[in-house]
Structure formats: C-alpha cells, structure tokens
XYZ file of C-alpha atoms in Angstrom:
695
model
C -10.176 -35.735 45.135
C -6.531 -34.937 45.794
C -6.065 -32.004 48.146
C -3.169 -30.625 46.115
C -2.524 -27.558 43.994
C -2.404 -28.288 40.276
C -1.031 -25.688 37.856
C -3.105 -25.693 34.685
C -4.869 -23.394 32.191
C -8.278 -21.768 31.769
C -10.737 -23.595 29.476
C -12.012 -20.507 27.688
C -10.270 -18.100 25.289
C -7.025 -18.415 23.358
C -4.958 -16.663 26.010
C -5.112 -19.975 27.892
C -4.389 -18.108 31.115
C -2.437 -19.946 33.765
C -4.281 -20.811 36.982
C -3.900 -23.056 40.015
C -6.695 -25.439 40.995
C -7.183 -26.829 44.503
C -9.969 -29.315 45.312
C -11.736 -28.493 48.570
C -13.170 -30.906 51.118
C -16.754 -30.011 50.173
C -16.221 -31.107 46.567
C -15.780 -27.627 45.135
C -12.651 -26.462 43.359
C -10.822 -23.279 44.264
C -9.107 -21.173 41.593
C -5.862 -19.445 42.520
C -3.466 -17.111 40.767
C -0.559 -18.547 38.839
C 1.706 -15.542 38.647
C 4.578 -17.434 37.015
C 2.724 -17.923 33.726
C 3.845 -15.058 31.476
C 0.695 -14.586 29.387
C -1.683 -13.483 32.162
C 0.754 -13.104 35.087
C -1.907 -14.232 37.540
C -4.778 -12.118 36.232
C -8.070 -13.883 35.453
C -11.414 -12.664 34.154
C -14.753 -13.607 35.680
C -15.173 -16.541 33.317
C -11.841 -18.020 34.383
C -12.492 -17.478 38.088
C -15.876 -19.212 37.906
C -14.916 -21.980 35.437
C -14.963 -24.757 38.102
C -18.647 -24.137 38.734
C -19.434 -26.010 35.529
C -17.629 -29.030 36.988
C -20.465 -29.440 39.508
C -22.772 -32.350 38.766
C -25.834 -30.104 38.846
C -24.534 -28.101 35.899
C -23.358 -30.889 33.623
C -24.182 -34.286 32.173
C -23.197 -37.379 34.163
C -24.881 -40.164 32.189
C -25.267 -41.059 28.517
C -28.673 -40.204 27.106
C -30.494 -42.009 24.302
C -33.691 -41.133 22.466
C -36.501 -43.404 23.636
C -39.354 -44.757 21.528
C -41.462 -41.982 23.038
C -39.069 -39.340 21.735
C -37.493 -38.379 25.079
C -33.808 -38.422 25.996
C -33.430 -40.967 28.796
C -30.379 -42.223 30.745
C -28.579 -45.271 29.385
C -25.415 -47.264 29.956
C -22.226 -46.577 28.059
C -22.273 -49.821 26.094
C -25.811 -49.192 24.883
C -24.980 -45.604 23.936
C -21.782 -46.493 22.052
C -23.524 -49.407 20.320
C -26.261 -47.056 19.140
C -23.758 -44.546 17.762
C -21.656 -47.174 16.013
C -24.816 -48.725 14.593
C -26.172 -45.408 13.347
C -22.897 -44.433 11.660
C -22.330 -47.903 10.167
C -25.881 -48.191 8.871
C -25.702 -44.806 7.141
C -22.319 -45.595 5.626
C -23.509 -48.977 4.341
C -26.720 -47.592 2.845
C -25.504 -44.275 1.444
C -21.716 -44.312 1.306
C -18.940 -42.967 3.524
C -19.568 -39.299 2.701
C -23.124 -39.581 4.007
C -21.517 -39.606 7.464
C -20.216 -36.284 8.786
C -18.033 -35.209 11.693
C -18.121 -31.744 13.261
C -15.469 -30.743 15.803
C -14.611 -27.756 17.945
C -11.908 -25.176 18.571
C -11.968 -26.001 22.280
C -10.837 -29.598 21.820
C -7.279 -30.363 22.922
C -4.654 -31.078 20.289
C -4.921 -34.777 21.105
C -8.698 -34.820 20.604
C -8.571 -32.773 17.390
C -5.891 -35.108 16.033
C -7.786 -38.262 16.991
C -11.074 -36.919 15.618
C -9.533 -36.177 12.220
C -7.906 -39.598 12.132
C -11.188 -41.257 13.149
C -13.091 -39.535 10.334
C -10.591 -40.485 7.657
C -9.413 -43.917 8.803
C -12.432 -45.422 10.573
C -15.326 -43.741 8.763
C -13.518 -43.058 5.482
C -15.404 -39.780 5.122
C -14.221 -36.491 3.681
C -17.048 -34.683 5.500
C -15.268 -33.257 8.525
C -14.847 -29.658 9.618
C -15.139 -27.701 12.852
C -16.437 -24.499 14.391
C -12.987 -22.921 14.237
C -13.821 -22.261 10.578
C -16.028 -19.504 12.044
C -13.146 -18.108 14.107
C -10.022 -17.066 12.217
C -9.998 -18.930 8.917
C -9.792 -15.680 6.920
C -6.720 -14.579 8.851
C -5.219 -18.038 8.378
C -5.811 -17.910 4.624
C -4.379 -14.402 4.281
C -1.393 -15.170 6.487
C -0.588 -18.293 4.519
C -0.818 -16.389 1.228
C 1.410 -13.582 2.481
C 3.942 -15.366 4.646
C 3.718 -19.025 3.629
C 2.668 -19.952 7.162
C -0.202 -19.160 9.509
C 0.328 -18.766 13.226
C -2.030 -16.397 15.045
C 0.733 -14.244 16.484
C 4.188 -14.655 14.927
C 5.634 -13.100 18.079
C 4.859 -13.440 21.807
C 2.433 -11.073 23.514
C 5.334 -9.699 25.548
C 6.452 -7.834 22.402
C 3.240 -5.783 22.209
C 4.064 -3.226 24.958
C 7.526 -2.729 23.473
C 6.468 -1.712 19.974
C 5.718 1.863 18.927
C 2.158 1.631 17.626
C -0.557 -1.010 17.440
C -3.554 -0.876 15.106
C -6.201 -3.127 16.644
C -8.823 -3.950 14.002
C -12.218 -5.332 14.967
C -11.159 -6.551 18.389
C -12.454 -5.782 21.873
C -10.056 -7.569 24.240
C -11.329 -5.578 27.230
C -14.389 -7.848 27.047
C -13.277 -10.882 25.041
C -9.907 -11.558 26.727
C -9.565 -9.053 29.605
C -6.173 -10.156 30.961
C -4.617 -9.159 27.632
C -5.704 -5.527 28.005
C -2.684 -4.868 30.227
C -0.424 -5.292 27.178
C -2.110 -2.356 25.457
C -2.147 -0.314 28.653
C 1.583 -0.931 29.051
C 2.124 -0.014 25.399
C 0.731 3.457 26.084
C 2.596 3.753 29.394
C 5.798 3.069 27.444
C 5.038 5.932 25.049
C 3.476 3.867 22.269
C 0.121 4.579 20.655
C -3.004 2.475 20.229
C -5.380 2.843 17.275
C -8.659 0.935 17.530
C -10.806 0.266 14.455
C -14.367 -0.631 15.437
C -17.855 0.652 14.521
C -18.623 0.693 18.263
C -16.914 2.706 20.987
C -16.118 -0.364 23.058
C -14.311 -0.539 26.376
C -11.157 -1.163 24.345
C -11.785 1.794 22.033
C -12.093 4.027 25.092
C -8.444 3.207 25.868
C -7.215 4.205 22.406
C -5.248 7.261 21.308
C -7.317 7.189 18.114
C -10.622 5.449 17.504
C -11.729 4.931 13.900
C -15.391 3.914 13.550
C -15.914 2.666 9.988
C -19.221 1.455 8.644
C -19.393 -2.358 9.120
C -18.035 -4.220 6.126
C -15.643 -1.458 4.973
C -12.416 -2.438 6.766
C -10.903 -3.402 3.401
C -11.415 0.089 2.004
C -9.978 1.602 5.184
C -6.766 -0.418 4.929
C -6.422 0.436 1.228
C -6.970 4.124 1.949
C -4.200 4.070 4.544
C -1.852 2.328 2.114
C -2.689 4.952 -0.520
C -1.562 7.647 1.914
C 1.589 5.703 2.797
C 2.525 5.785 -0.898
C 1.404 9.382 -1.508
C 3.292 10.691 1.516
C 6.515 8.839 0.679
C 6.401 6.526 3.674
C 7.103 3.251 1.810
C 10.197 1.369 3.008
C 11.521 0.902 -0.515
C 14.599 -1.106 0.460
C 12.585 -3.566 2.553
C 9.998 -3.954 -0.206
C 12.724 -4.677 -2.741
C 14.649 -7.136 -0.565
C 11.915 -9.041 1.273
C 8.656 -8.930 -0.703
C 7.045 -9.726 -4.055
C 3.957 -8.403 -5.826
C 4.317 -4.760 -4.748
C 3.568 -3.124 -8.089
C 0.161 -4.772 -8.427
C -0.763 -4.096 -4.787
C 0.326 -0.472 -5.055
C -1.742 0.052 -8.199
C -4.804 -1.389 -6.446
C -4.294 0.832 -3.402
C -3.845 3.992 -5.455
C -7.413 3.592 -6.750
C -8.603 4.184 -3.158
C -7.914 7.869 -2.640
C -8.763 9.331 0.789
C -11.952 11.155 -0.150
C -13.320 8.020 -1.835
C -12.484 5.960 1.251
C -14.151 8.557 3.477
C -17.389 8.172 1.492
C -17.270 4.381 1.808
C -16.207 4.065 5.435
C -17.392 7.242 7.132
C -13.861 7.745 8.500
C -12.767 11.310 7.732
C -9.668 12.158 5.712
C -8.002 13.897 8.700
C -8.537 10.737 10.769
C -7.018 8.624 7.997
C -3.979 10.885 7.809
C -3.560 10.836 11.593
C -3.728 7.041 11.667
C -1.018 6.804 9.015
C 1.147 9.318 10.870
C 0.852 7.460 14.178
C 1.558 4.099 12.541
C 4.580 5.256 10.550
C 6.219 7.540 13.132
C 7.892 4.923 15.372
C 10.560 2.492 14.269
C 8.362 -0.533 15.008
C 4.603 -1.113 14.751
C 2.014 -3.890 14.565
C -1.410 -4.582 13.096
C -3.585 -7.046 15.035
C -6.925 -8.201 13.650
C -9.787 -10.198 15.130
C -13.249 -11.263 14.061
C -14.374 -7.789 12.915
C -12.507 -7.744 9.587
C -12.226 -11.528 9.351
C -15.873 -12.613 9.615
C -16.768 -11.132 6.246
C -17.345 -12.599 2.796
C -14.202 -10.675 1.801
C -12.318 -11.418 5.017
C -9.245 -12.936 3.356
C -8.785 -9.893 1.119
C -9.414 -7.569 4.064
C -6.724 -9.166 6.196
C -4.455 -9.207 3.146
C -4.873 -5.438 2.832
C -3.824 -4.905 6.463
C -0.818 -7.169 5.870
C 0.025 -5.017 2.827
C 0.208 -2.007 5.146
C 2.752 -3.829 7.307
C 4.820 -4.958 4.326
C 4.895 -1.585 2.568
C 6.212 0.093 5.725
C 8.699 -2.654 6.570
C 6.722 -3.784 9.619
C 6.827 -7.579 9.270
C 9.594 -10.061 9.990
C 11.423 -7.458 12.054
C 11.783 -7.201 15.837
C 8.710 -5.794 17.613
C 6.830 -5.464 14.312
C 4.401 -7.500 12.291
C 0.892 -8.633 11.536
C -0.929 -10.900 13.977
C -4.379 -12.334 14.577
C -5.957 -12.509 18.027
C -7.326 -16.054 18.003
C -10.671 -16.500 19.750
C -11.328 -20.052 20.922
C -9.263 -21.798 23.583
C -7.464 -24.078 21.136
C -8.382 -22.229 17.977
C -4.746 -22.393 16.862
C -3.922 -26.018 17.630
C -7.414 -27.170 16.774
C -6.917 -26.346 13.106
C -3.345 -27.612 12.847
C -3.852 -31.314 13.395
C -6.554 -32.614 11.127
C -10.142 -31.726 12.031
C -10.327 -29.133 9.275
C -11.843 -30.202 5.944
C -8.681 -29.703 3.895
C -5.838 -30.412 6.314
C -3.789 -33.209 7.800
C -1.762 -33.087 11.044
C 1.140 -30.659 11.177
C -0.838 -28.127 9.123
C -0.253 -30.234 6.011
C -2.469 -29.916 2.966
C -4.732 -32.873 2.303
C -4.134 -32.455 -1.437
C -0.325 -32.701 -1.122
C 0.825 -36.228 -2.132
C 3.907 -36.013 0.096
C 1.781 -34.999 3.068
C -0.638 -37.860 2.464
C 2.260 -40.316 2.189
C 3.840 -39.128 5.440
C 0.653 -39.139 7.540
C -0.592 -42.411 6.052
C 2.742 -43.949 7.048
C 2.252 -42.854 10.645
C -1.320 -44.171 10.603
C -0.375 -47.439 8.903
C -2.796 -47.053 5.992
C -2.568 -46.723 2.219
C -2.301 -43.040 1.189
C -4.880 -43.691 -1.523
C -7.390 -44.713 1.150
C -7.445 -41.215 2.640
C -10.415 -39.211 1.340
C -9.901 -35.807 -0.239
C -11.057 -32.420 1.071
C -14.659 -32.134 2.189
C -17.147 -29.347 2.781
C -16.343 -26.343 4.950
C -18.245 -25.862 8.218
C -21.326 -23.987 7.022
C -21.514 -25.990 3.795
C -21.373 -29.191 5.841
C -24.155 -27.983 8.159
C -26.214 -26.898 5.145
C -25.887 -30.408 3.656
C -27.241 -32.179 6.741
C -30.309 -34.275 6.070
C -29.679 -34.328 2.313
C -26.164 -35.409 1.301
C -24.960 -35.956 4.882
C -27.436 -38.098 6.812
C -25.589 -38.941 10.060
C -23.383 -36.683 12.159
C -20.960 -37.133 15.049
C -20.477 -33.785 16.786
C -17.904 -32.941 19.480
C -17.517 -29.705 21.415
C -19.732 -27.395 19.356
C -23.211 -25.881 19.550
C -24.142 -24.776 16.016
C -27.838 -24.326 16.869
C -26.699 -21.105 18.560
C -23.332 -20.338 16.954
C -23.834 -20.970 13.234
C -24.986 -18.294 10.792
C -28.585 -18.517 9.592
C -29.089 -20.545 12.740
C -32.790 -21.330 12.283
C -31.966 -22.998 8.965
C -29.047 -24.891 10.528
C -31.313 -26.072 13.347
C -33.804 -27.293 10.741
C -31.052 -29.197 8.909
C -29.864 -30.802 12.152
C -33.423 -31.885 12.981
C -33.674 -33.516 9.538
C -30.736 -35.885 10.122
C -31.333 -39.625 10.204
C -28.936 -39.868 13.140
C -27.114 -37.375 15.415
C -24.630 -38.157 18.192
C -23.227 -35.391 20.387
C -20.351 -35.478 22.885
C -20.572 -32.580 25.331
C -20.171 -31.505 28.910
C -23.678 -30.033 29.146
C -26.983 -30.571 27.390
C -26.493 -27.780 24.866
C -29.223 -26.665 22.479
C -27.663 -28.909 19.823
C -27.234 -31.883 22.166
C -30.926 -31.645 23.064
C -31.724 -32.619 19.443
C -29.459 -35.696 19.391
C -30.321 -39.383 19.213
C -27.445 -40.110 21.600
C -25.638 -37.721 23.956
C -22.378 -38.733 25.629
C -21.184 -36.931 28.786
C -17.482 -36.202 28.443
C -14.748 -34.877 30.700
C -13.838 -31.216 31.040
C -10.546 -29.349 31.090
C -9.830 -29.858 34.815
C -10.706 -33.563 34.667
C -8.267 -34.553 31.928
C -4.737 -34.000 30.725
C -3.964 -32.694 27.255
C -2.258 -29.966 25.279
C -3.553 -26.771 23.742
C -1.837 -24.119 21.622
C -2.549 -20.523 22.541
C -2.801 -17.473 20.301
C 0.992 -17.010 20.325
C 1.655 -20.546 19.038
C 2.729 -21.575 22.546
C 2.020 -25.282 23.118
C 0.810 -25.800 26.705
C 0.052 -28.706 29.027
C -3.305 -28.707 30.771
C -3.099 -31.038 33.753
C -5.816 -33.146 35.321
C -6.662 -31.637 38.703
C -9.833 -33.473 39.768
C -11.523 -36.814 39.195
C -14.523 -36.712 36.849
C -17.899 -37.868 38.165
C -18.945 -41.474 37.757
C -20.572 -41.983 34.399
C -18.349 -39.498 32.530
C -15.637 -40.532 30.055
C -13.052 -38.716 27.956
C -13.456 -38.007 24.234
C -10.443 -40.222 23.508
C -12.239 -43.106 25.249
C -15.291 -42.398 23.114
C -13.301 -42.543 19.873
C -11.533 -45.707 21.029
C -14.861 -47.377 21.824
C -16.423 -46.360 18.519
C -13.383 -47.350 16.444
C -13.378 -50.779 18.092
C -17.076 -51.276 17.359
C -16.547 -50.173 13.753
C -13.787 -52.723 13.160
C -10.602 -50.743 13.885
C -9.165 -52.264 17.049
C -5.845 -50.411 17.111
C -4.680 -46.860 16.572
C -6.966 -45.012 18.993
C -5.329 -45.010 22.415
C -7.119 -43.501 25.390
C -4.069 -41.976 27.092
C -3.451 -38.371 25.951
C 0.330 -38.627 26.129
C 0.301 -41.675 23.846
C -1.837 -39.747 21.343
C 0.519 -36.760 21.569
C 3.524 -38.976 20.832
C 1.830 -40.081 17.608
C 0.874 -36.471 16.832
C 4.564 -35.534 17.148
C 5.471 -38.096 14.486
C 2.595 -37.066 12.231
C 3.520 -33.366 12.453
C 7.275 -33.905 11.959
C 8.536 -31.903 9.000
C 5.216 -30.103 8.531
C 4.617 -26.365 8.843
C 3.332 -26.849 12.416
C 6.111 -29.167 13.566
C 5.635 -30.391 17.164
C 8.115 -33.266 16.939
C 10.582 -31.642 19.365
C 7.934 -31.162 22.077
C 6.960 -33.748 24.679
C 4.971 -33.869 27.920
C 8.090 -33.865 30.083
C 9.313 -30.670 28.504
C 5.915 -29.005 28.718
C 5.607 -30.011 32.364
C 8.879 -28.330 33.239
C 8.189 -24.903 31.751
C 5.632 -22.434 30.443
C 5.126 -23.942 27.025
C 7.080 -24.274 23.787
C 6.471 -22.244 20.628
C 6.089 -24.179 17.402
C 7.691 -24.909 15.013
C 9.899 -27.057 17.202
C 11.474 -29.885 15.199
C 13.072 -32.870 16.857
C 16.854 -32.586 17.237
C 19.326 -34.785 15.426
C 20.741 -37.885 17.083
C 23.234 -36.002 19.262
C 21.894 -32.477 18.970
C 20.437 -30.359 21.769
C 16.668 -29.858 22.015
C 15.269 -27.237 19.666
C 14.362 -24.125 21.699
C 11.083 -23.509 19.872
C 10.347 -20.439 17.757
C 8.792 -17.508 19.649
C 9.389 -15.116 16.749
C 8.814 -16.119 13.140
C 10.101 -14.642 9.875
C 13.045 -12.642 11.279
C 15.402 -14.148 8.680
C 13.017 -15.140 5.907
C 9.351 -15.805 5.291
C 8.093 -19.367 4.904
C 7.654 -19.089 1.142
C 9.695 -20.816 -1.532
C 11.931 -17.804 -2.115
C 11.719 -16.420 1.424
C 9.807 -13.304 0.306
C 6.431 -12.158 1.631
C 3.652 -11.725 -0.914
C 1.562 -8.579 -1.281
C -2.147 -9.065 -2.033
C -3.511 -7.066 -4.977
C -7.001 -6.450 -3.594
C -9.749 -3.864 -4.080
C -12.765 -2.830 -2.049
C -16.089 -4.435 -2.869
C -19.461 -4.148 -1.134
C -20.614 -6.575 1.509
C -22.678 -9.515 0.346
C -25.794 -7.753 1.640
C -26.030 -3.965 1.670
C -28.884 -1.949 3.257
C -31.873 -1.087 1.097
C -35.346 0.340 1.564
C -36.716 -2.858 3.120
C -33.694 -3.481 5.357
C -32.095 -0.067 5.932
C -29.872 -0.751 8.977
C -26.648 -2.725 9.396
C -26.357 -5.452 12.033
C -23.040 -6.485 13.535
C -22.582 -9.158 16.202
C -20.074 -9.985 18.890
C -19.421 -10.978 22.480
C -19.857 -9.526 25.967
C -17.567 -9.786 28.970
C -19.479 -12.283 31.105
C -20.451 -14.847 28.450
C -18.468 -17.033 26.060
C -19.240 -18.270 22.535
C -22.658 -20.010 22.412
C -22.957 -19.664 26.192
C -23.530 -23.396 26.673
C -21.293 -23.388 29.757
C -21.195 -19.769 30.939
C -25.004 -19.524 30.958
C -24.929 -22.153 33.727
C -22.924 -19.922 36.087
C -25.072 -17.676 38.305
C -22.465 -14.928 38.717
C -22.003 -14.619 34.951
C -25.740 -14.648 34.272
C -26.231 -11.896 36.819
C -23.706 -9.764 34.945
C -25.088 -10.596 31.481
C -28.560 -12.104 31.849
C -29.686 -12.025 28.252
C -29.456 -10.618 24.739
C -29.939 -6.955 23.846
C -29.965 -4.651 20.838
C -27.482 -1.804 21.051
C -28.491 1.262 19.003
C -27.736 4.969 18.718
C -30.123 7.570 20.230
C -30.893 8.971 16.760
C -32.041 5.590 15.507
C -33.976 5.018 18.742
C -35.749 8.359 18.285
C -36.733 7.471 14.711
C -38.171 4.178 15.956
C -39.851 5.710 18.996
C -37.912 3.303 21.199
C -36.920 3.842 24.822
C -34.287 2.060 26.902
C -35.413 -1.499 27.609
C -38.186 -1.584 25.009
C -38.395 -4.908 23.152
C -36.975 -4.446 19.662
C -37.554 -6.782 16.751
C -34.552 -7.069 14.451
C -35.530 -8.639 11.133
C -33.288 -9.859 8.317
C -34.029 -11.867 5.192
C -33.359 -14.997 7.280
C -35.515 -14.421 10.332
C -36.468 -12.319 13.334
C -34.936 -11.824 16.782
C -36.359 -9.845 19.708
C -34.360 -8.340 22.571
C -34.425 -5.229 24.810
C -33.083 -1.927 23.532
C -29.798 -0.633 24.924
C -29.341 2.967 23.788
C -25.819 4.402 23.571
C -23.867 7.039 21.674
C -21.054 4.489 21.387
C -22.355 2.993 18.155
C -22.853 4.383 14.664
C -26.407 5.650 13.932
C -26.649 3.344 10.903
C -25.717 0.209 12.864
C -27.128 -2.037 15.592
C -25.193 -4.583 17.617
C -26.341 -7.876 19.156
C -24.310 -10.379 21.207
C -24.684 -13.970 20.014
C -24.505 -16.032 23.235
C -28.201 -16.850 23.640
C -30.719 -19.201 21.997
C -34.424 -18.665 21.574
C -36.174 -15.446 20.646
C -33.019 -13.334 21.084
C -30.736 -15.576 19.000
C -28.605 -13.129 16.996
C -27.462 -15.790 14.544
C -31.012 -16.265 13.356
C -30.286 -13.072 11.430
C -26.719 -13.467 10.199
C -25.750 -14.061 6.590
C -24.009 -17.319 5.557
C -22.440 -15.696 2.483
C -18.951 -17.250 2.309
C -15.491 -15.874 1.656
C -14.343 -17.583 -1.569
C -10.988 -18.588 -0.073
C -11.490 -19.188 3.655
C -15.183 -20.195 3.469
C -15.809 -17.866 6.413
C -19.449 -16.761 6.744
C -20.259 -13.047 6.879
C -21.230 -12.864 10.566
C -20.176 -9.246 10.996
C -22.482 -7.442 8.596
C -25.972 -7.929 7.213
C -28.958 -5.738 6.367
C -31.846 -5.587 8.841
C -34.854 -3.519 9.771
C -35.554 -2.641 13.376
C -38.944 -1.983 14.919
C -40.427 -1.785 18.387
C -42.055 -5.126 19.194
C -45.315 -3.898 20.680
C-alpha cells in the first residue's frame, strides 16, 4: 500500500462527503477530514468514519464462489466463475430468448459501471430486462420533476443556497440520521433568521430542530400540499405575474386545490387548520423559500402526484427558477443521481435520454457502433422485474444490490430469486441475496478503484483509488469485459474507468444530462462540476458547469414550468378492522440501506444492533406491551417480530420499523408493492398492519 494521503469521497449516501484516506503500516486505512470539500466541510458521520473497516479481508469476499454439486458455495478461480456465468446467461438466452435474461443494478455503482452495465445488457445480452434499486429511491421525484420542469436533477441548486433562503419545508426527510453532515445547512438557515418546517409522522431528530413540525397521517402528504395551496389562493398569496410569465396549467391545478379546503384536509391528515395556516404564513413571508422532499412523500403509490403537488406550491408562490428558491429532492443512495442518468434504468439511455426517442437511439447506437434497431425497447421496472423472476425472466446478473432485504414484499421476492434457473451476483460481501447465487464474484470497493459519482446537487465527482484491493478481487468493469468477451463481444468494454468515462461523455453529449465538457483532469483539479456541462466549441473556453438550473427558463419546449392538476386519493391499503394500524419504514443513524456492509462494522452494530418497532404509549397500553417486549407486526404479506420501542414521538395510529435487517425482523416482509402508475415506485411508506405482543 502507498503511504500517501488520497483525497476521495465516502461510499455511502448522496452527499458523497469528501474525506482523506491514508493507508497505515498495519494494513488498516485511516480516515481524515477533508475540509476543502464544500458539501461536508470536513464533517463525517459514523458510517463514513468507519467505512474502511469493510475493506478488511475478514469482512468481505476475496475469492469467487460457485455452487457445488452438493449445494454449497465453494471457492473457485476467476476463469471458472466467469465461464459459469457466461454459460448460464448464454444457455438461457438460447433456450428462452434474450428477455429471459435480466440485469439488476444499483444506485451505489459509479457512473462508469452504471453506463457499462446498461450497455452490456442491451448490446451483449440484447435484453430489455434491466433496472436497478434506485427505482426504489427517488423515481417519483424524478418523474414529477421531469413533468414540471422538463428535467430532473435532485437539487437544481447547490446545498450552499439552503442556509441563505428564507424558509425550507422539509417533507418526509430525516437528515439528522440519514445524512448527518447536511444538518448544519438547516441549523445555519435558522441562525440566519430563516425558518424550518418539517413534515413527518414521527418527531425525529430533524423534526426536533424545526420551527414547526407537522405530523400528518402516513400517506396523506398529497392532501397536505393541496391544503396549503388552497390557503395560498384563498389568502391572496399567489404570485400572479410569475404564474402568468413562467408557468402553464395553473387554472386546472388551482381548481383541483380549491377542492381541498382546510377543514377537509385536517380530517384527512390530522394536521390542524391553525398549523396549516402557520405553515403557509412561514413559507410565504420571506422573499425566497424552498421545498425539499425525500422518501416519505415519494415512496407511495401516488408519489409522483404528491411531489407534483409540492412543486405546485413552489410555482404558485414564485419559488422556482429564482435565486435561493425552488423545489429539490434529497437523493438517498451514493450515486442515486448519476446511477439513473446513464443507462441502467429500464427506460433510459446514457445522458438521461429516453429509450423510446428515435434520435436518442440513433445517437447512442452511433457511439456504441451498433444498429439503432438492434437496441431493445423499455423493460420492466425494478419490482416488476423481481416479480417476474423464475417465470418470464429465468437468469439474472445482479450488481450492487440486496433485494432480499431491500425490496418490498421481500419474502415473495426472495422466493422468486430462489426460483431462478441461474443467478450471478457481484458484491463486496456475501449479502443475503449473494448467498442464494449460483456464482458470486468478489469486486472492488470505493477506496480500491477510481471512478465518478454524481451527488445530490448534480455535482460530478472523482473518487480516487487509495489502496490496492486484495488478491482475488477484481473490478466490475473487468467482470463485464470478461463476460462480454466470452459472449462474443470482444471490443467495447474497456477495464479502465477513465476510458469508459470518455465514451460516456460522447454518449451523453447533447442529452439532458450532458457530461461531455467534463473529464478526469478537470475533476482532479477541483471539487466537482455540475451538469449539464456541454463540451465547448473548437476555440471556446470550457463550460463552467451549471450549479443553478432554470434561472432563465425551464427545460420544457416553451420554457414554462407545468403545474400538475392532482387530487388526494387514499393509499393503496388503508387500515381496517383486521389491520387497524399504519406501518411506515425508514432508516436509522448507524446503518445504511440493506445493511449488507454496515452490519459488518462493530461500532455501528453496537449503536444499532437490530430492528425495533416504534410505537406510541397509547397504542402500547392497548396492546399491553412494555418497552423491549417482542412485538409481532403482521400485514397481508407476512409477519415480522422485533422489540418494542415506546415513544411519544410517533402518532398513536402508526408504527415505525427500520428496514436494515434480514430474518425475523425484516421490515420489508410487510411492505406493499403497489406501484405508482408513472414512476413505478412501490408504496414502502404506508401499509395496513396489526400489532400484537409475541408471547
């Protein structure tokens, strides 16, 4: 290992915090502050500080594994493992057709890997059946943002703008636990005289920081946004000139909102009329304001409409496409933004191009050197793809995801995965999904490879290789190269990340997410470049990147933002006599996503050792439950058991479970795969359950 300091970025959430890594003589890796990076300014959470512990050979895979005749996973050489995968994929394709082979990616893959994986699916396998776990992250916000603004980028402004605005409404987000270094932006907002409104059915650590906490019933965020817009109209707070000059569709959206009068919204949401009026007053009082959403309103079967309603609130008050104002989404996964821009999503090509657009197909096919007609059309979305395993889709290549824990209706998904004819998994650790595979390939981690990611601001960043991977471990790009070669495509899948990025630049050129003006040299010299960043003309200066979108016009044909004419509707599954309580799910500070990596870190496990059921004292009293008692939470899809955690910080009609653990306490055993009709987002955030003490 080199005994040098390498500036790089955290492997976890979409902040992509800057950090310095220094290999030590004993083989460990020290994490140091990187104060020059503007997003986190040196601050790191516990997950970031302990991230190198997963680099240790005792925590991760260091040899390919293949399923023996006796049914066990046993070590094997790389050639044998790659031959088995290529053979399994080729055999399925030959016997059942290209779409019988599926590919499932991840929002933690670098831009280069996401790009290469999408190209591999469409060029080498010829399959339309590719999607990724980022579909479960912010697809509803992406769909709503694209409808409203013509373009989706998580935040259309840098985080540095947040403390300088006048008011932020934070909907369904708990950054104090999910991305702690970002909490300083909201603290600074209040120190600067601004106000923070938090919308969450739980009184989270973030809600405790708020000037106003609204605690709606899960699944009613859409009604809440419409009720606030109703009051904006009724109280004469609409920015009429802005609406006339920069938007379209206002009359229909206004008519829909006016059907949601405050008392009606109070009955639906449980948020009182005085609280609604106070929220509107705080939001409209300053010159500038923002609405930021996260998984709370997005992970619903009406998530696209819900986000659209919050965007309507910004548009009606002139709070979008203006300095220090706008709507933004707090992306979750490390490369949740870039991971969906470059081709691993079922309906997209690199550069955020639509797979159904003939011009997009022509451009990308030209870069790839293939006939546009050879590219398959859109395939199934993530849950629909997982649901089709073992029936329509018989073989699966999976990279960087753990759906046995993270997918909705997880017991059913696990059953579908077990029914596959062939499963190959590329991962750092033997996750619960990898343990079911026919072949498992050990791949490099963030600190062992170079590549780019795109953070929640749309800032393209360079992660640098800081340490040498263990013997027996290869990069995902090497895997795709080896498989493509075995499947008859000898060229087009380089193993060097910079070479892949150069091709990605060409493929994205002219697209909505244009990276063509960005290169490794430029990224290595600064703190990232915001897309879109087109390549300059022959003699022109480099494009500076675009930190702030929509200041002059929106990315629609006529430059106007579009209102969404939406109305409240019930959740896909409402409480009834058999299942009288609402379940909502989420994350805790010390664990991340499915926990496949963080559950291997002793410090993090000590802080968050296992699942729990959070419930109000009134509900606990009705059940006869005491703190720590095992509670069974039962939905129409299954049963989970975890200890009771009693708190007044949650609604009496609601229980909360974190989703990081497998086994008996797996929260996603319970969750509802009902899909948003536009984004195909499952309804993770609300389902009907009954709760009982598990004697």
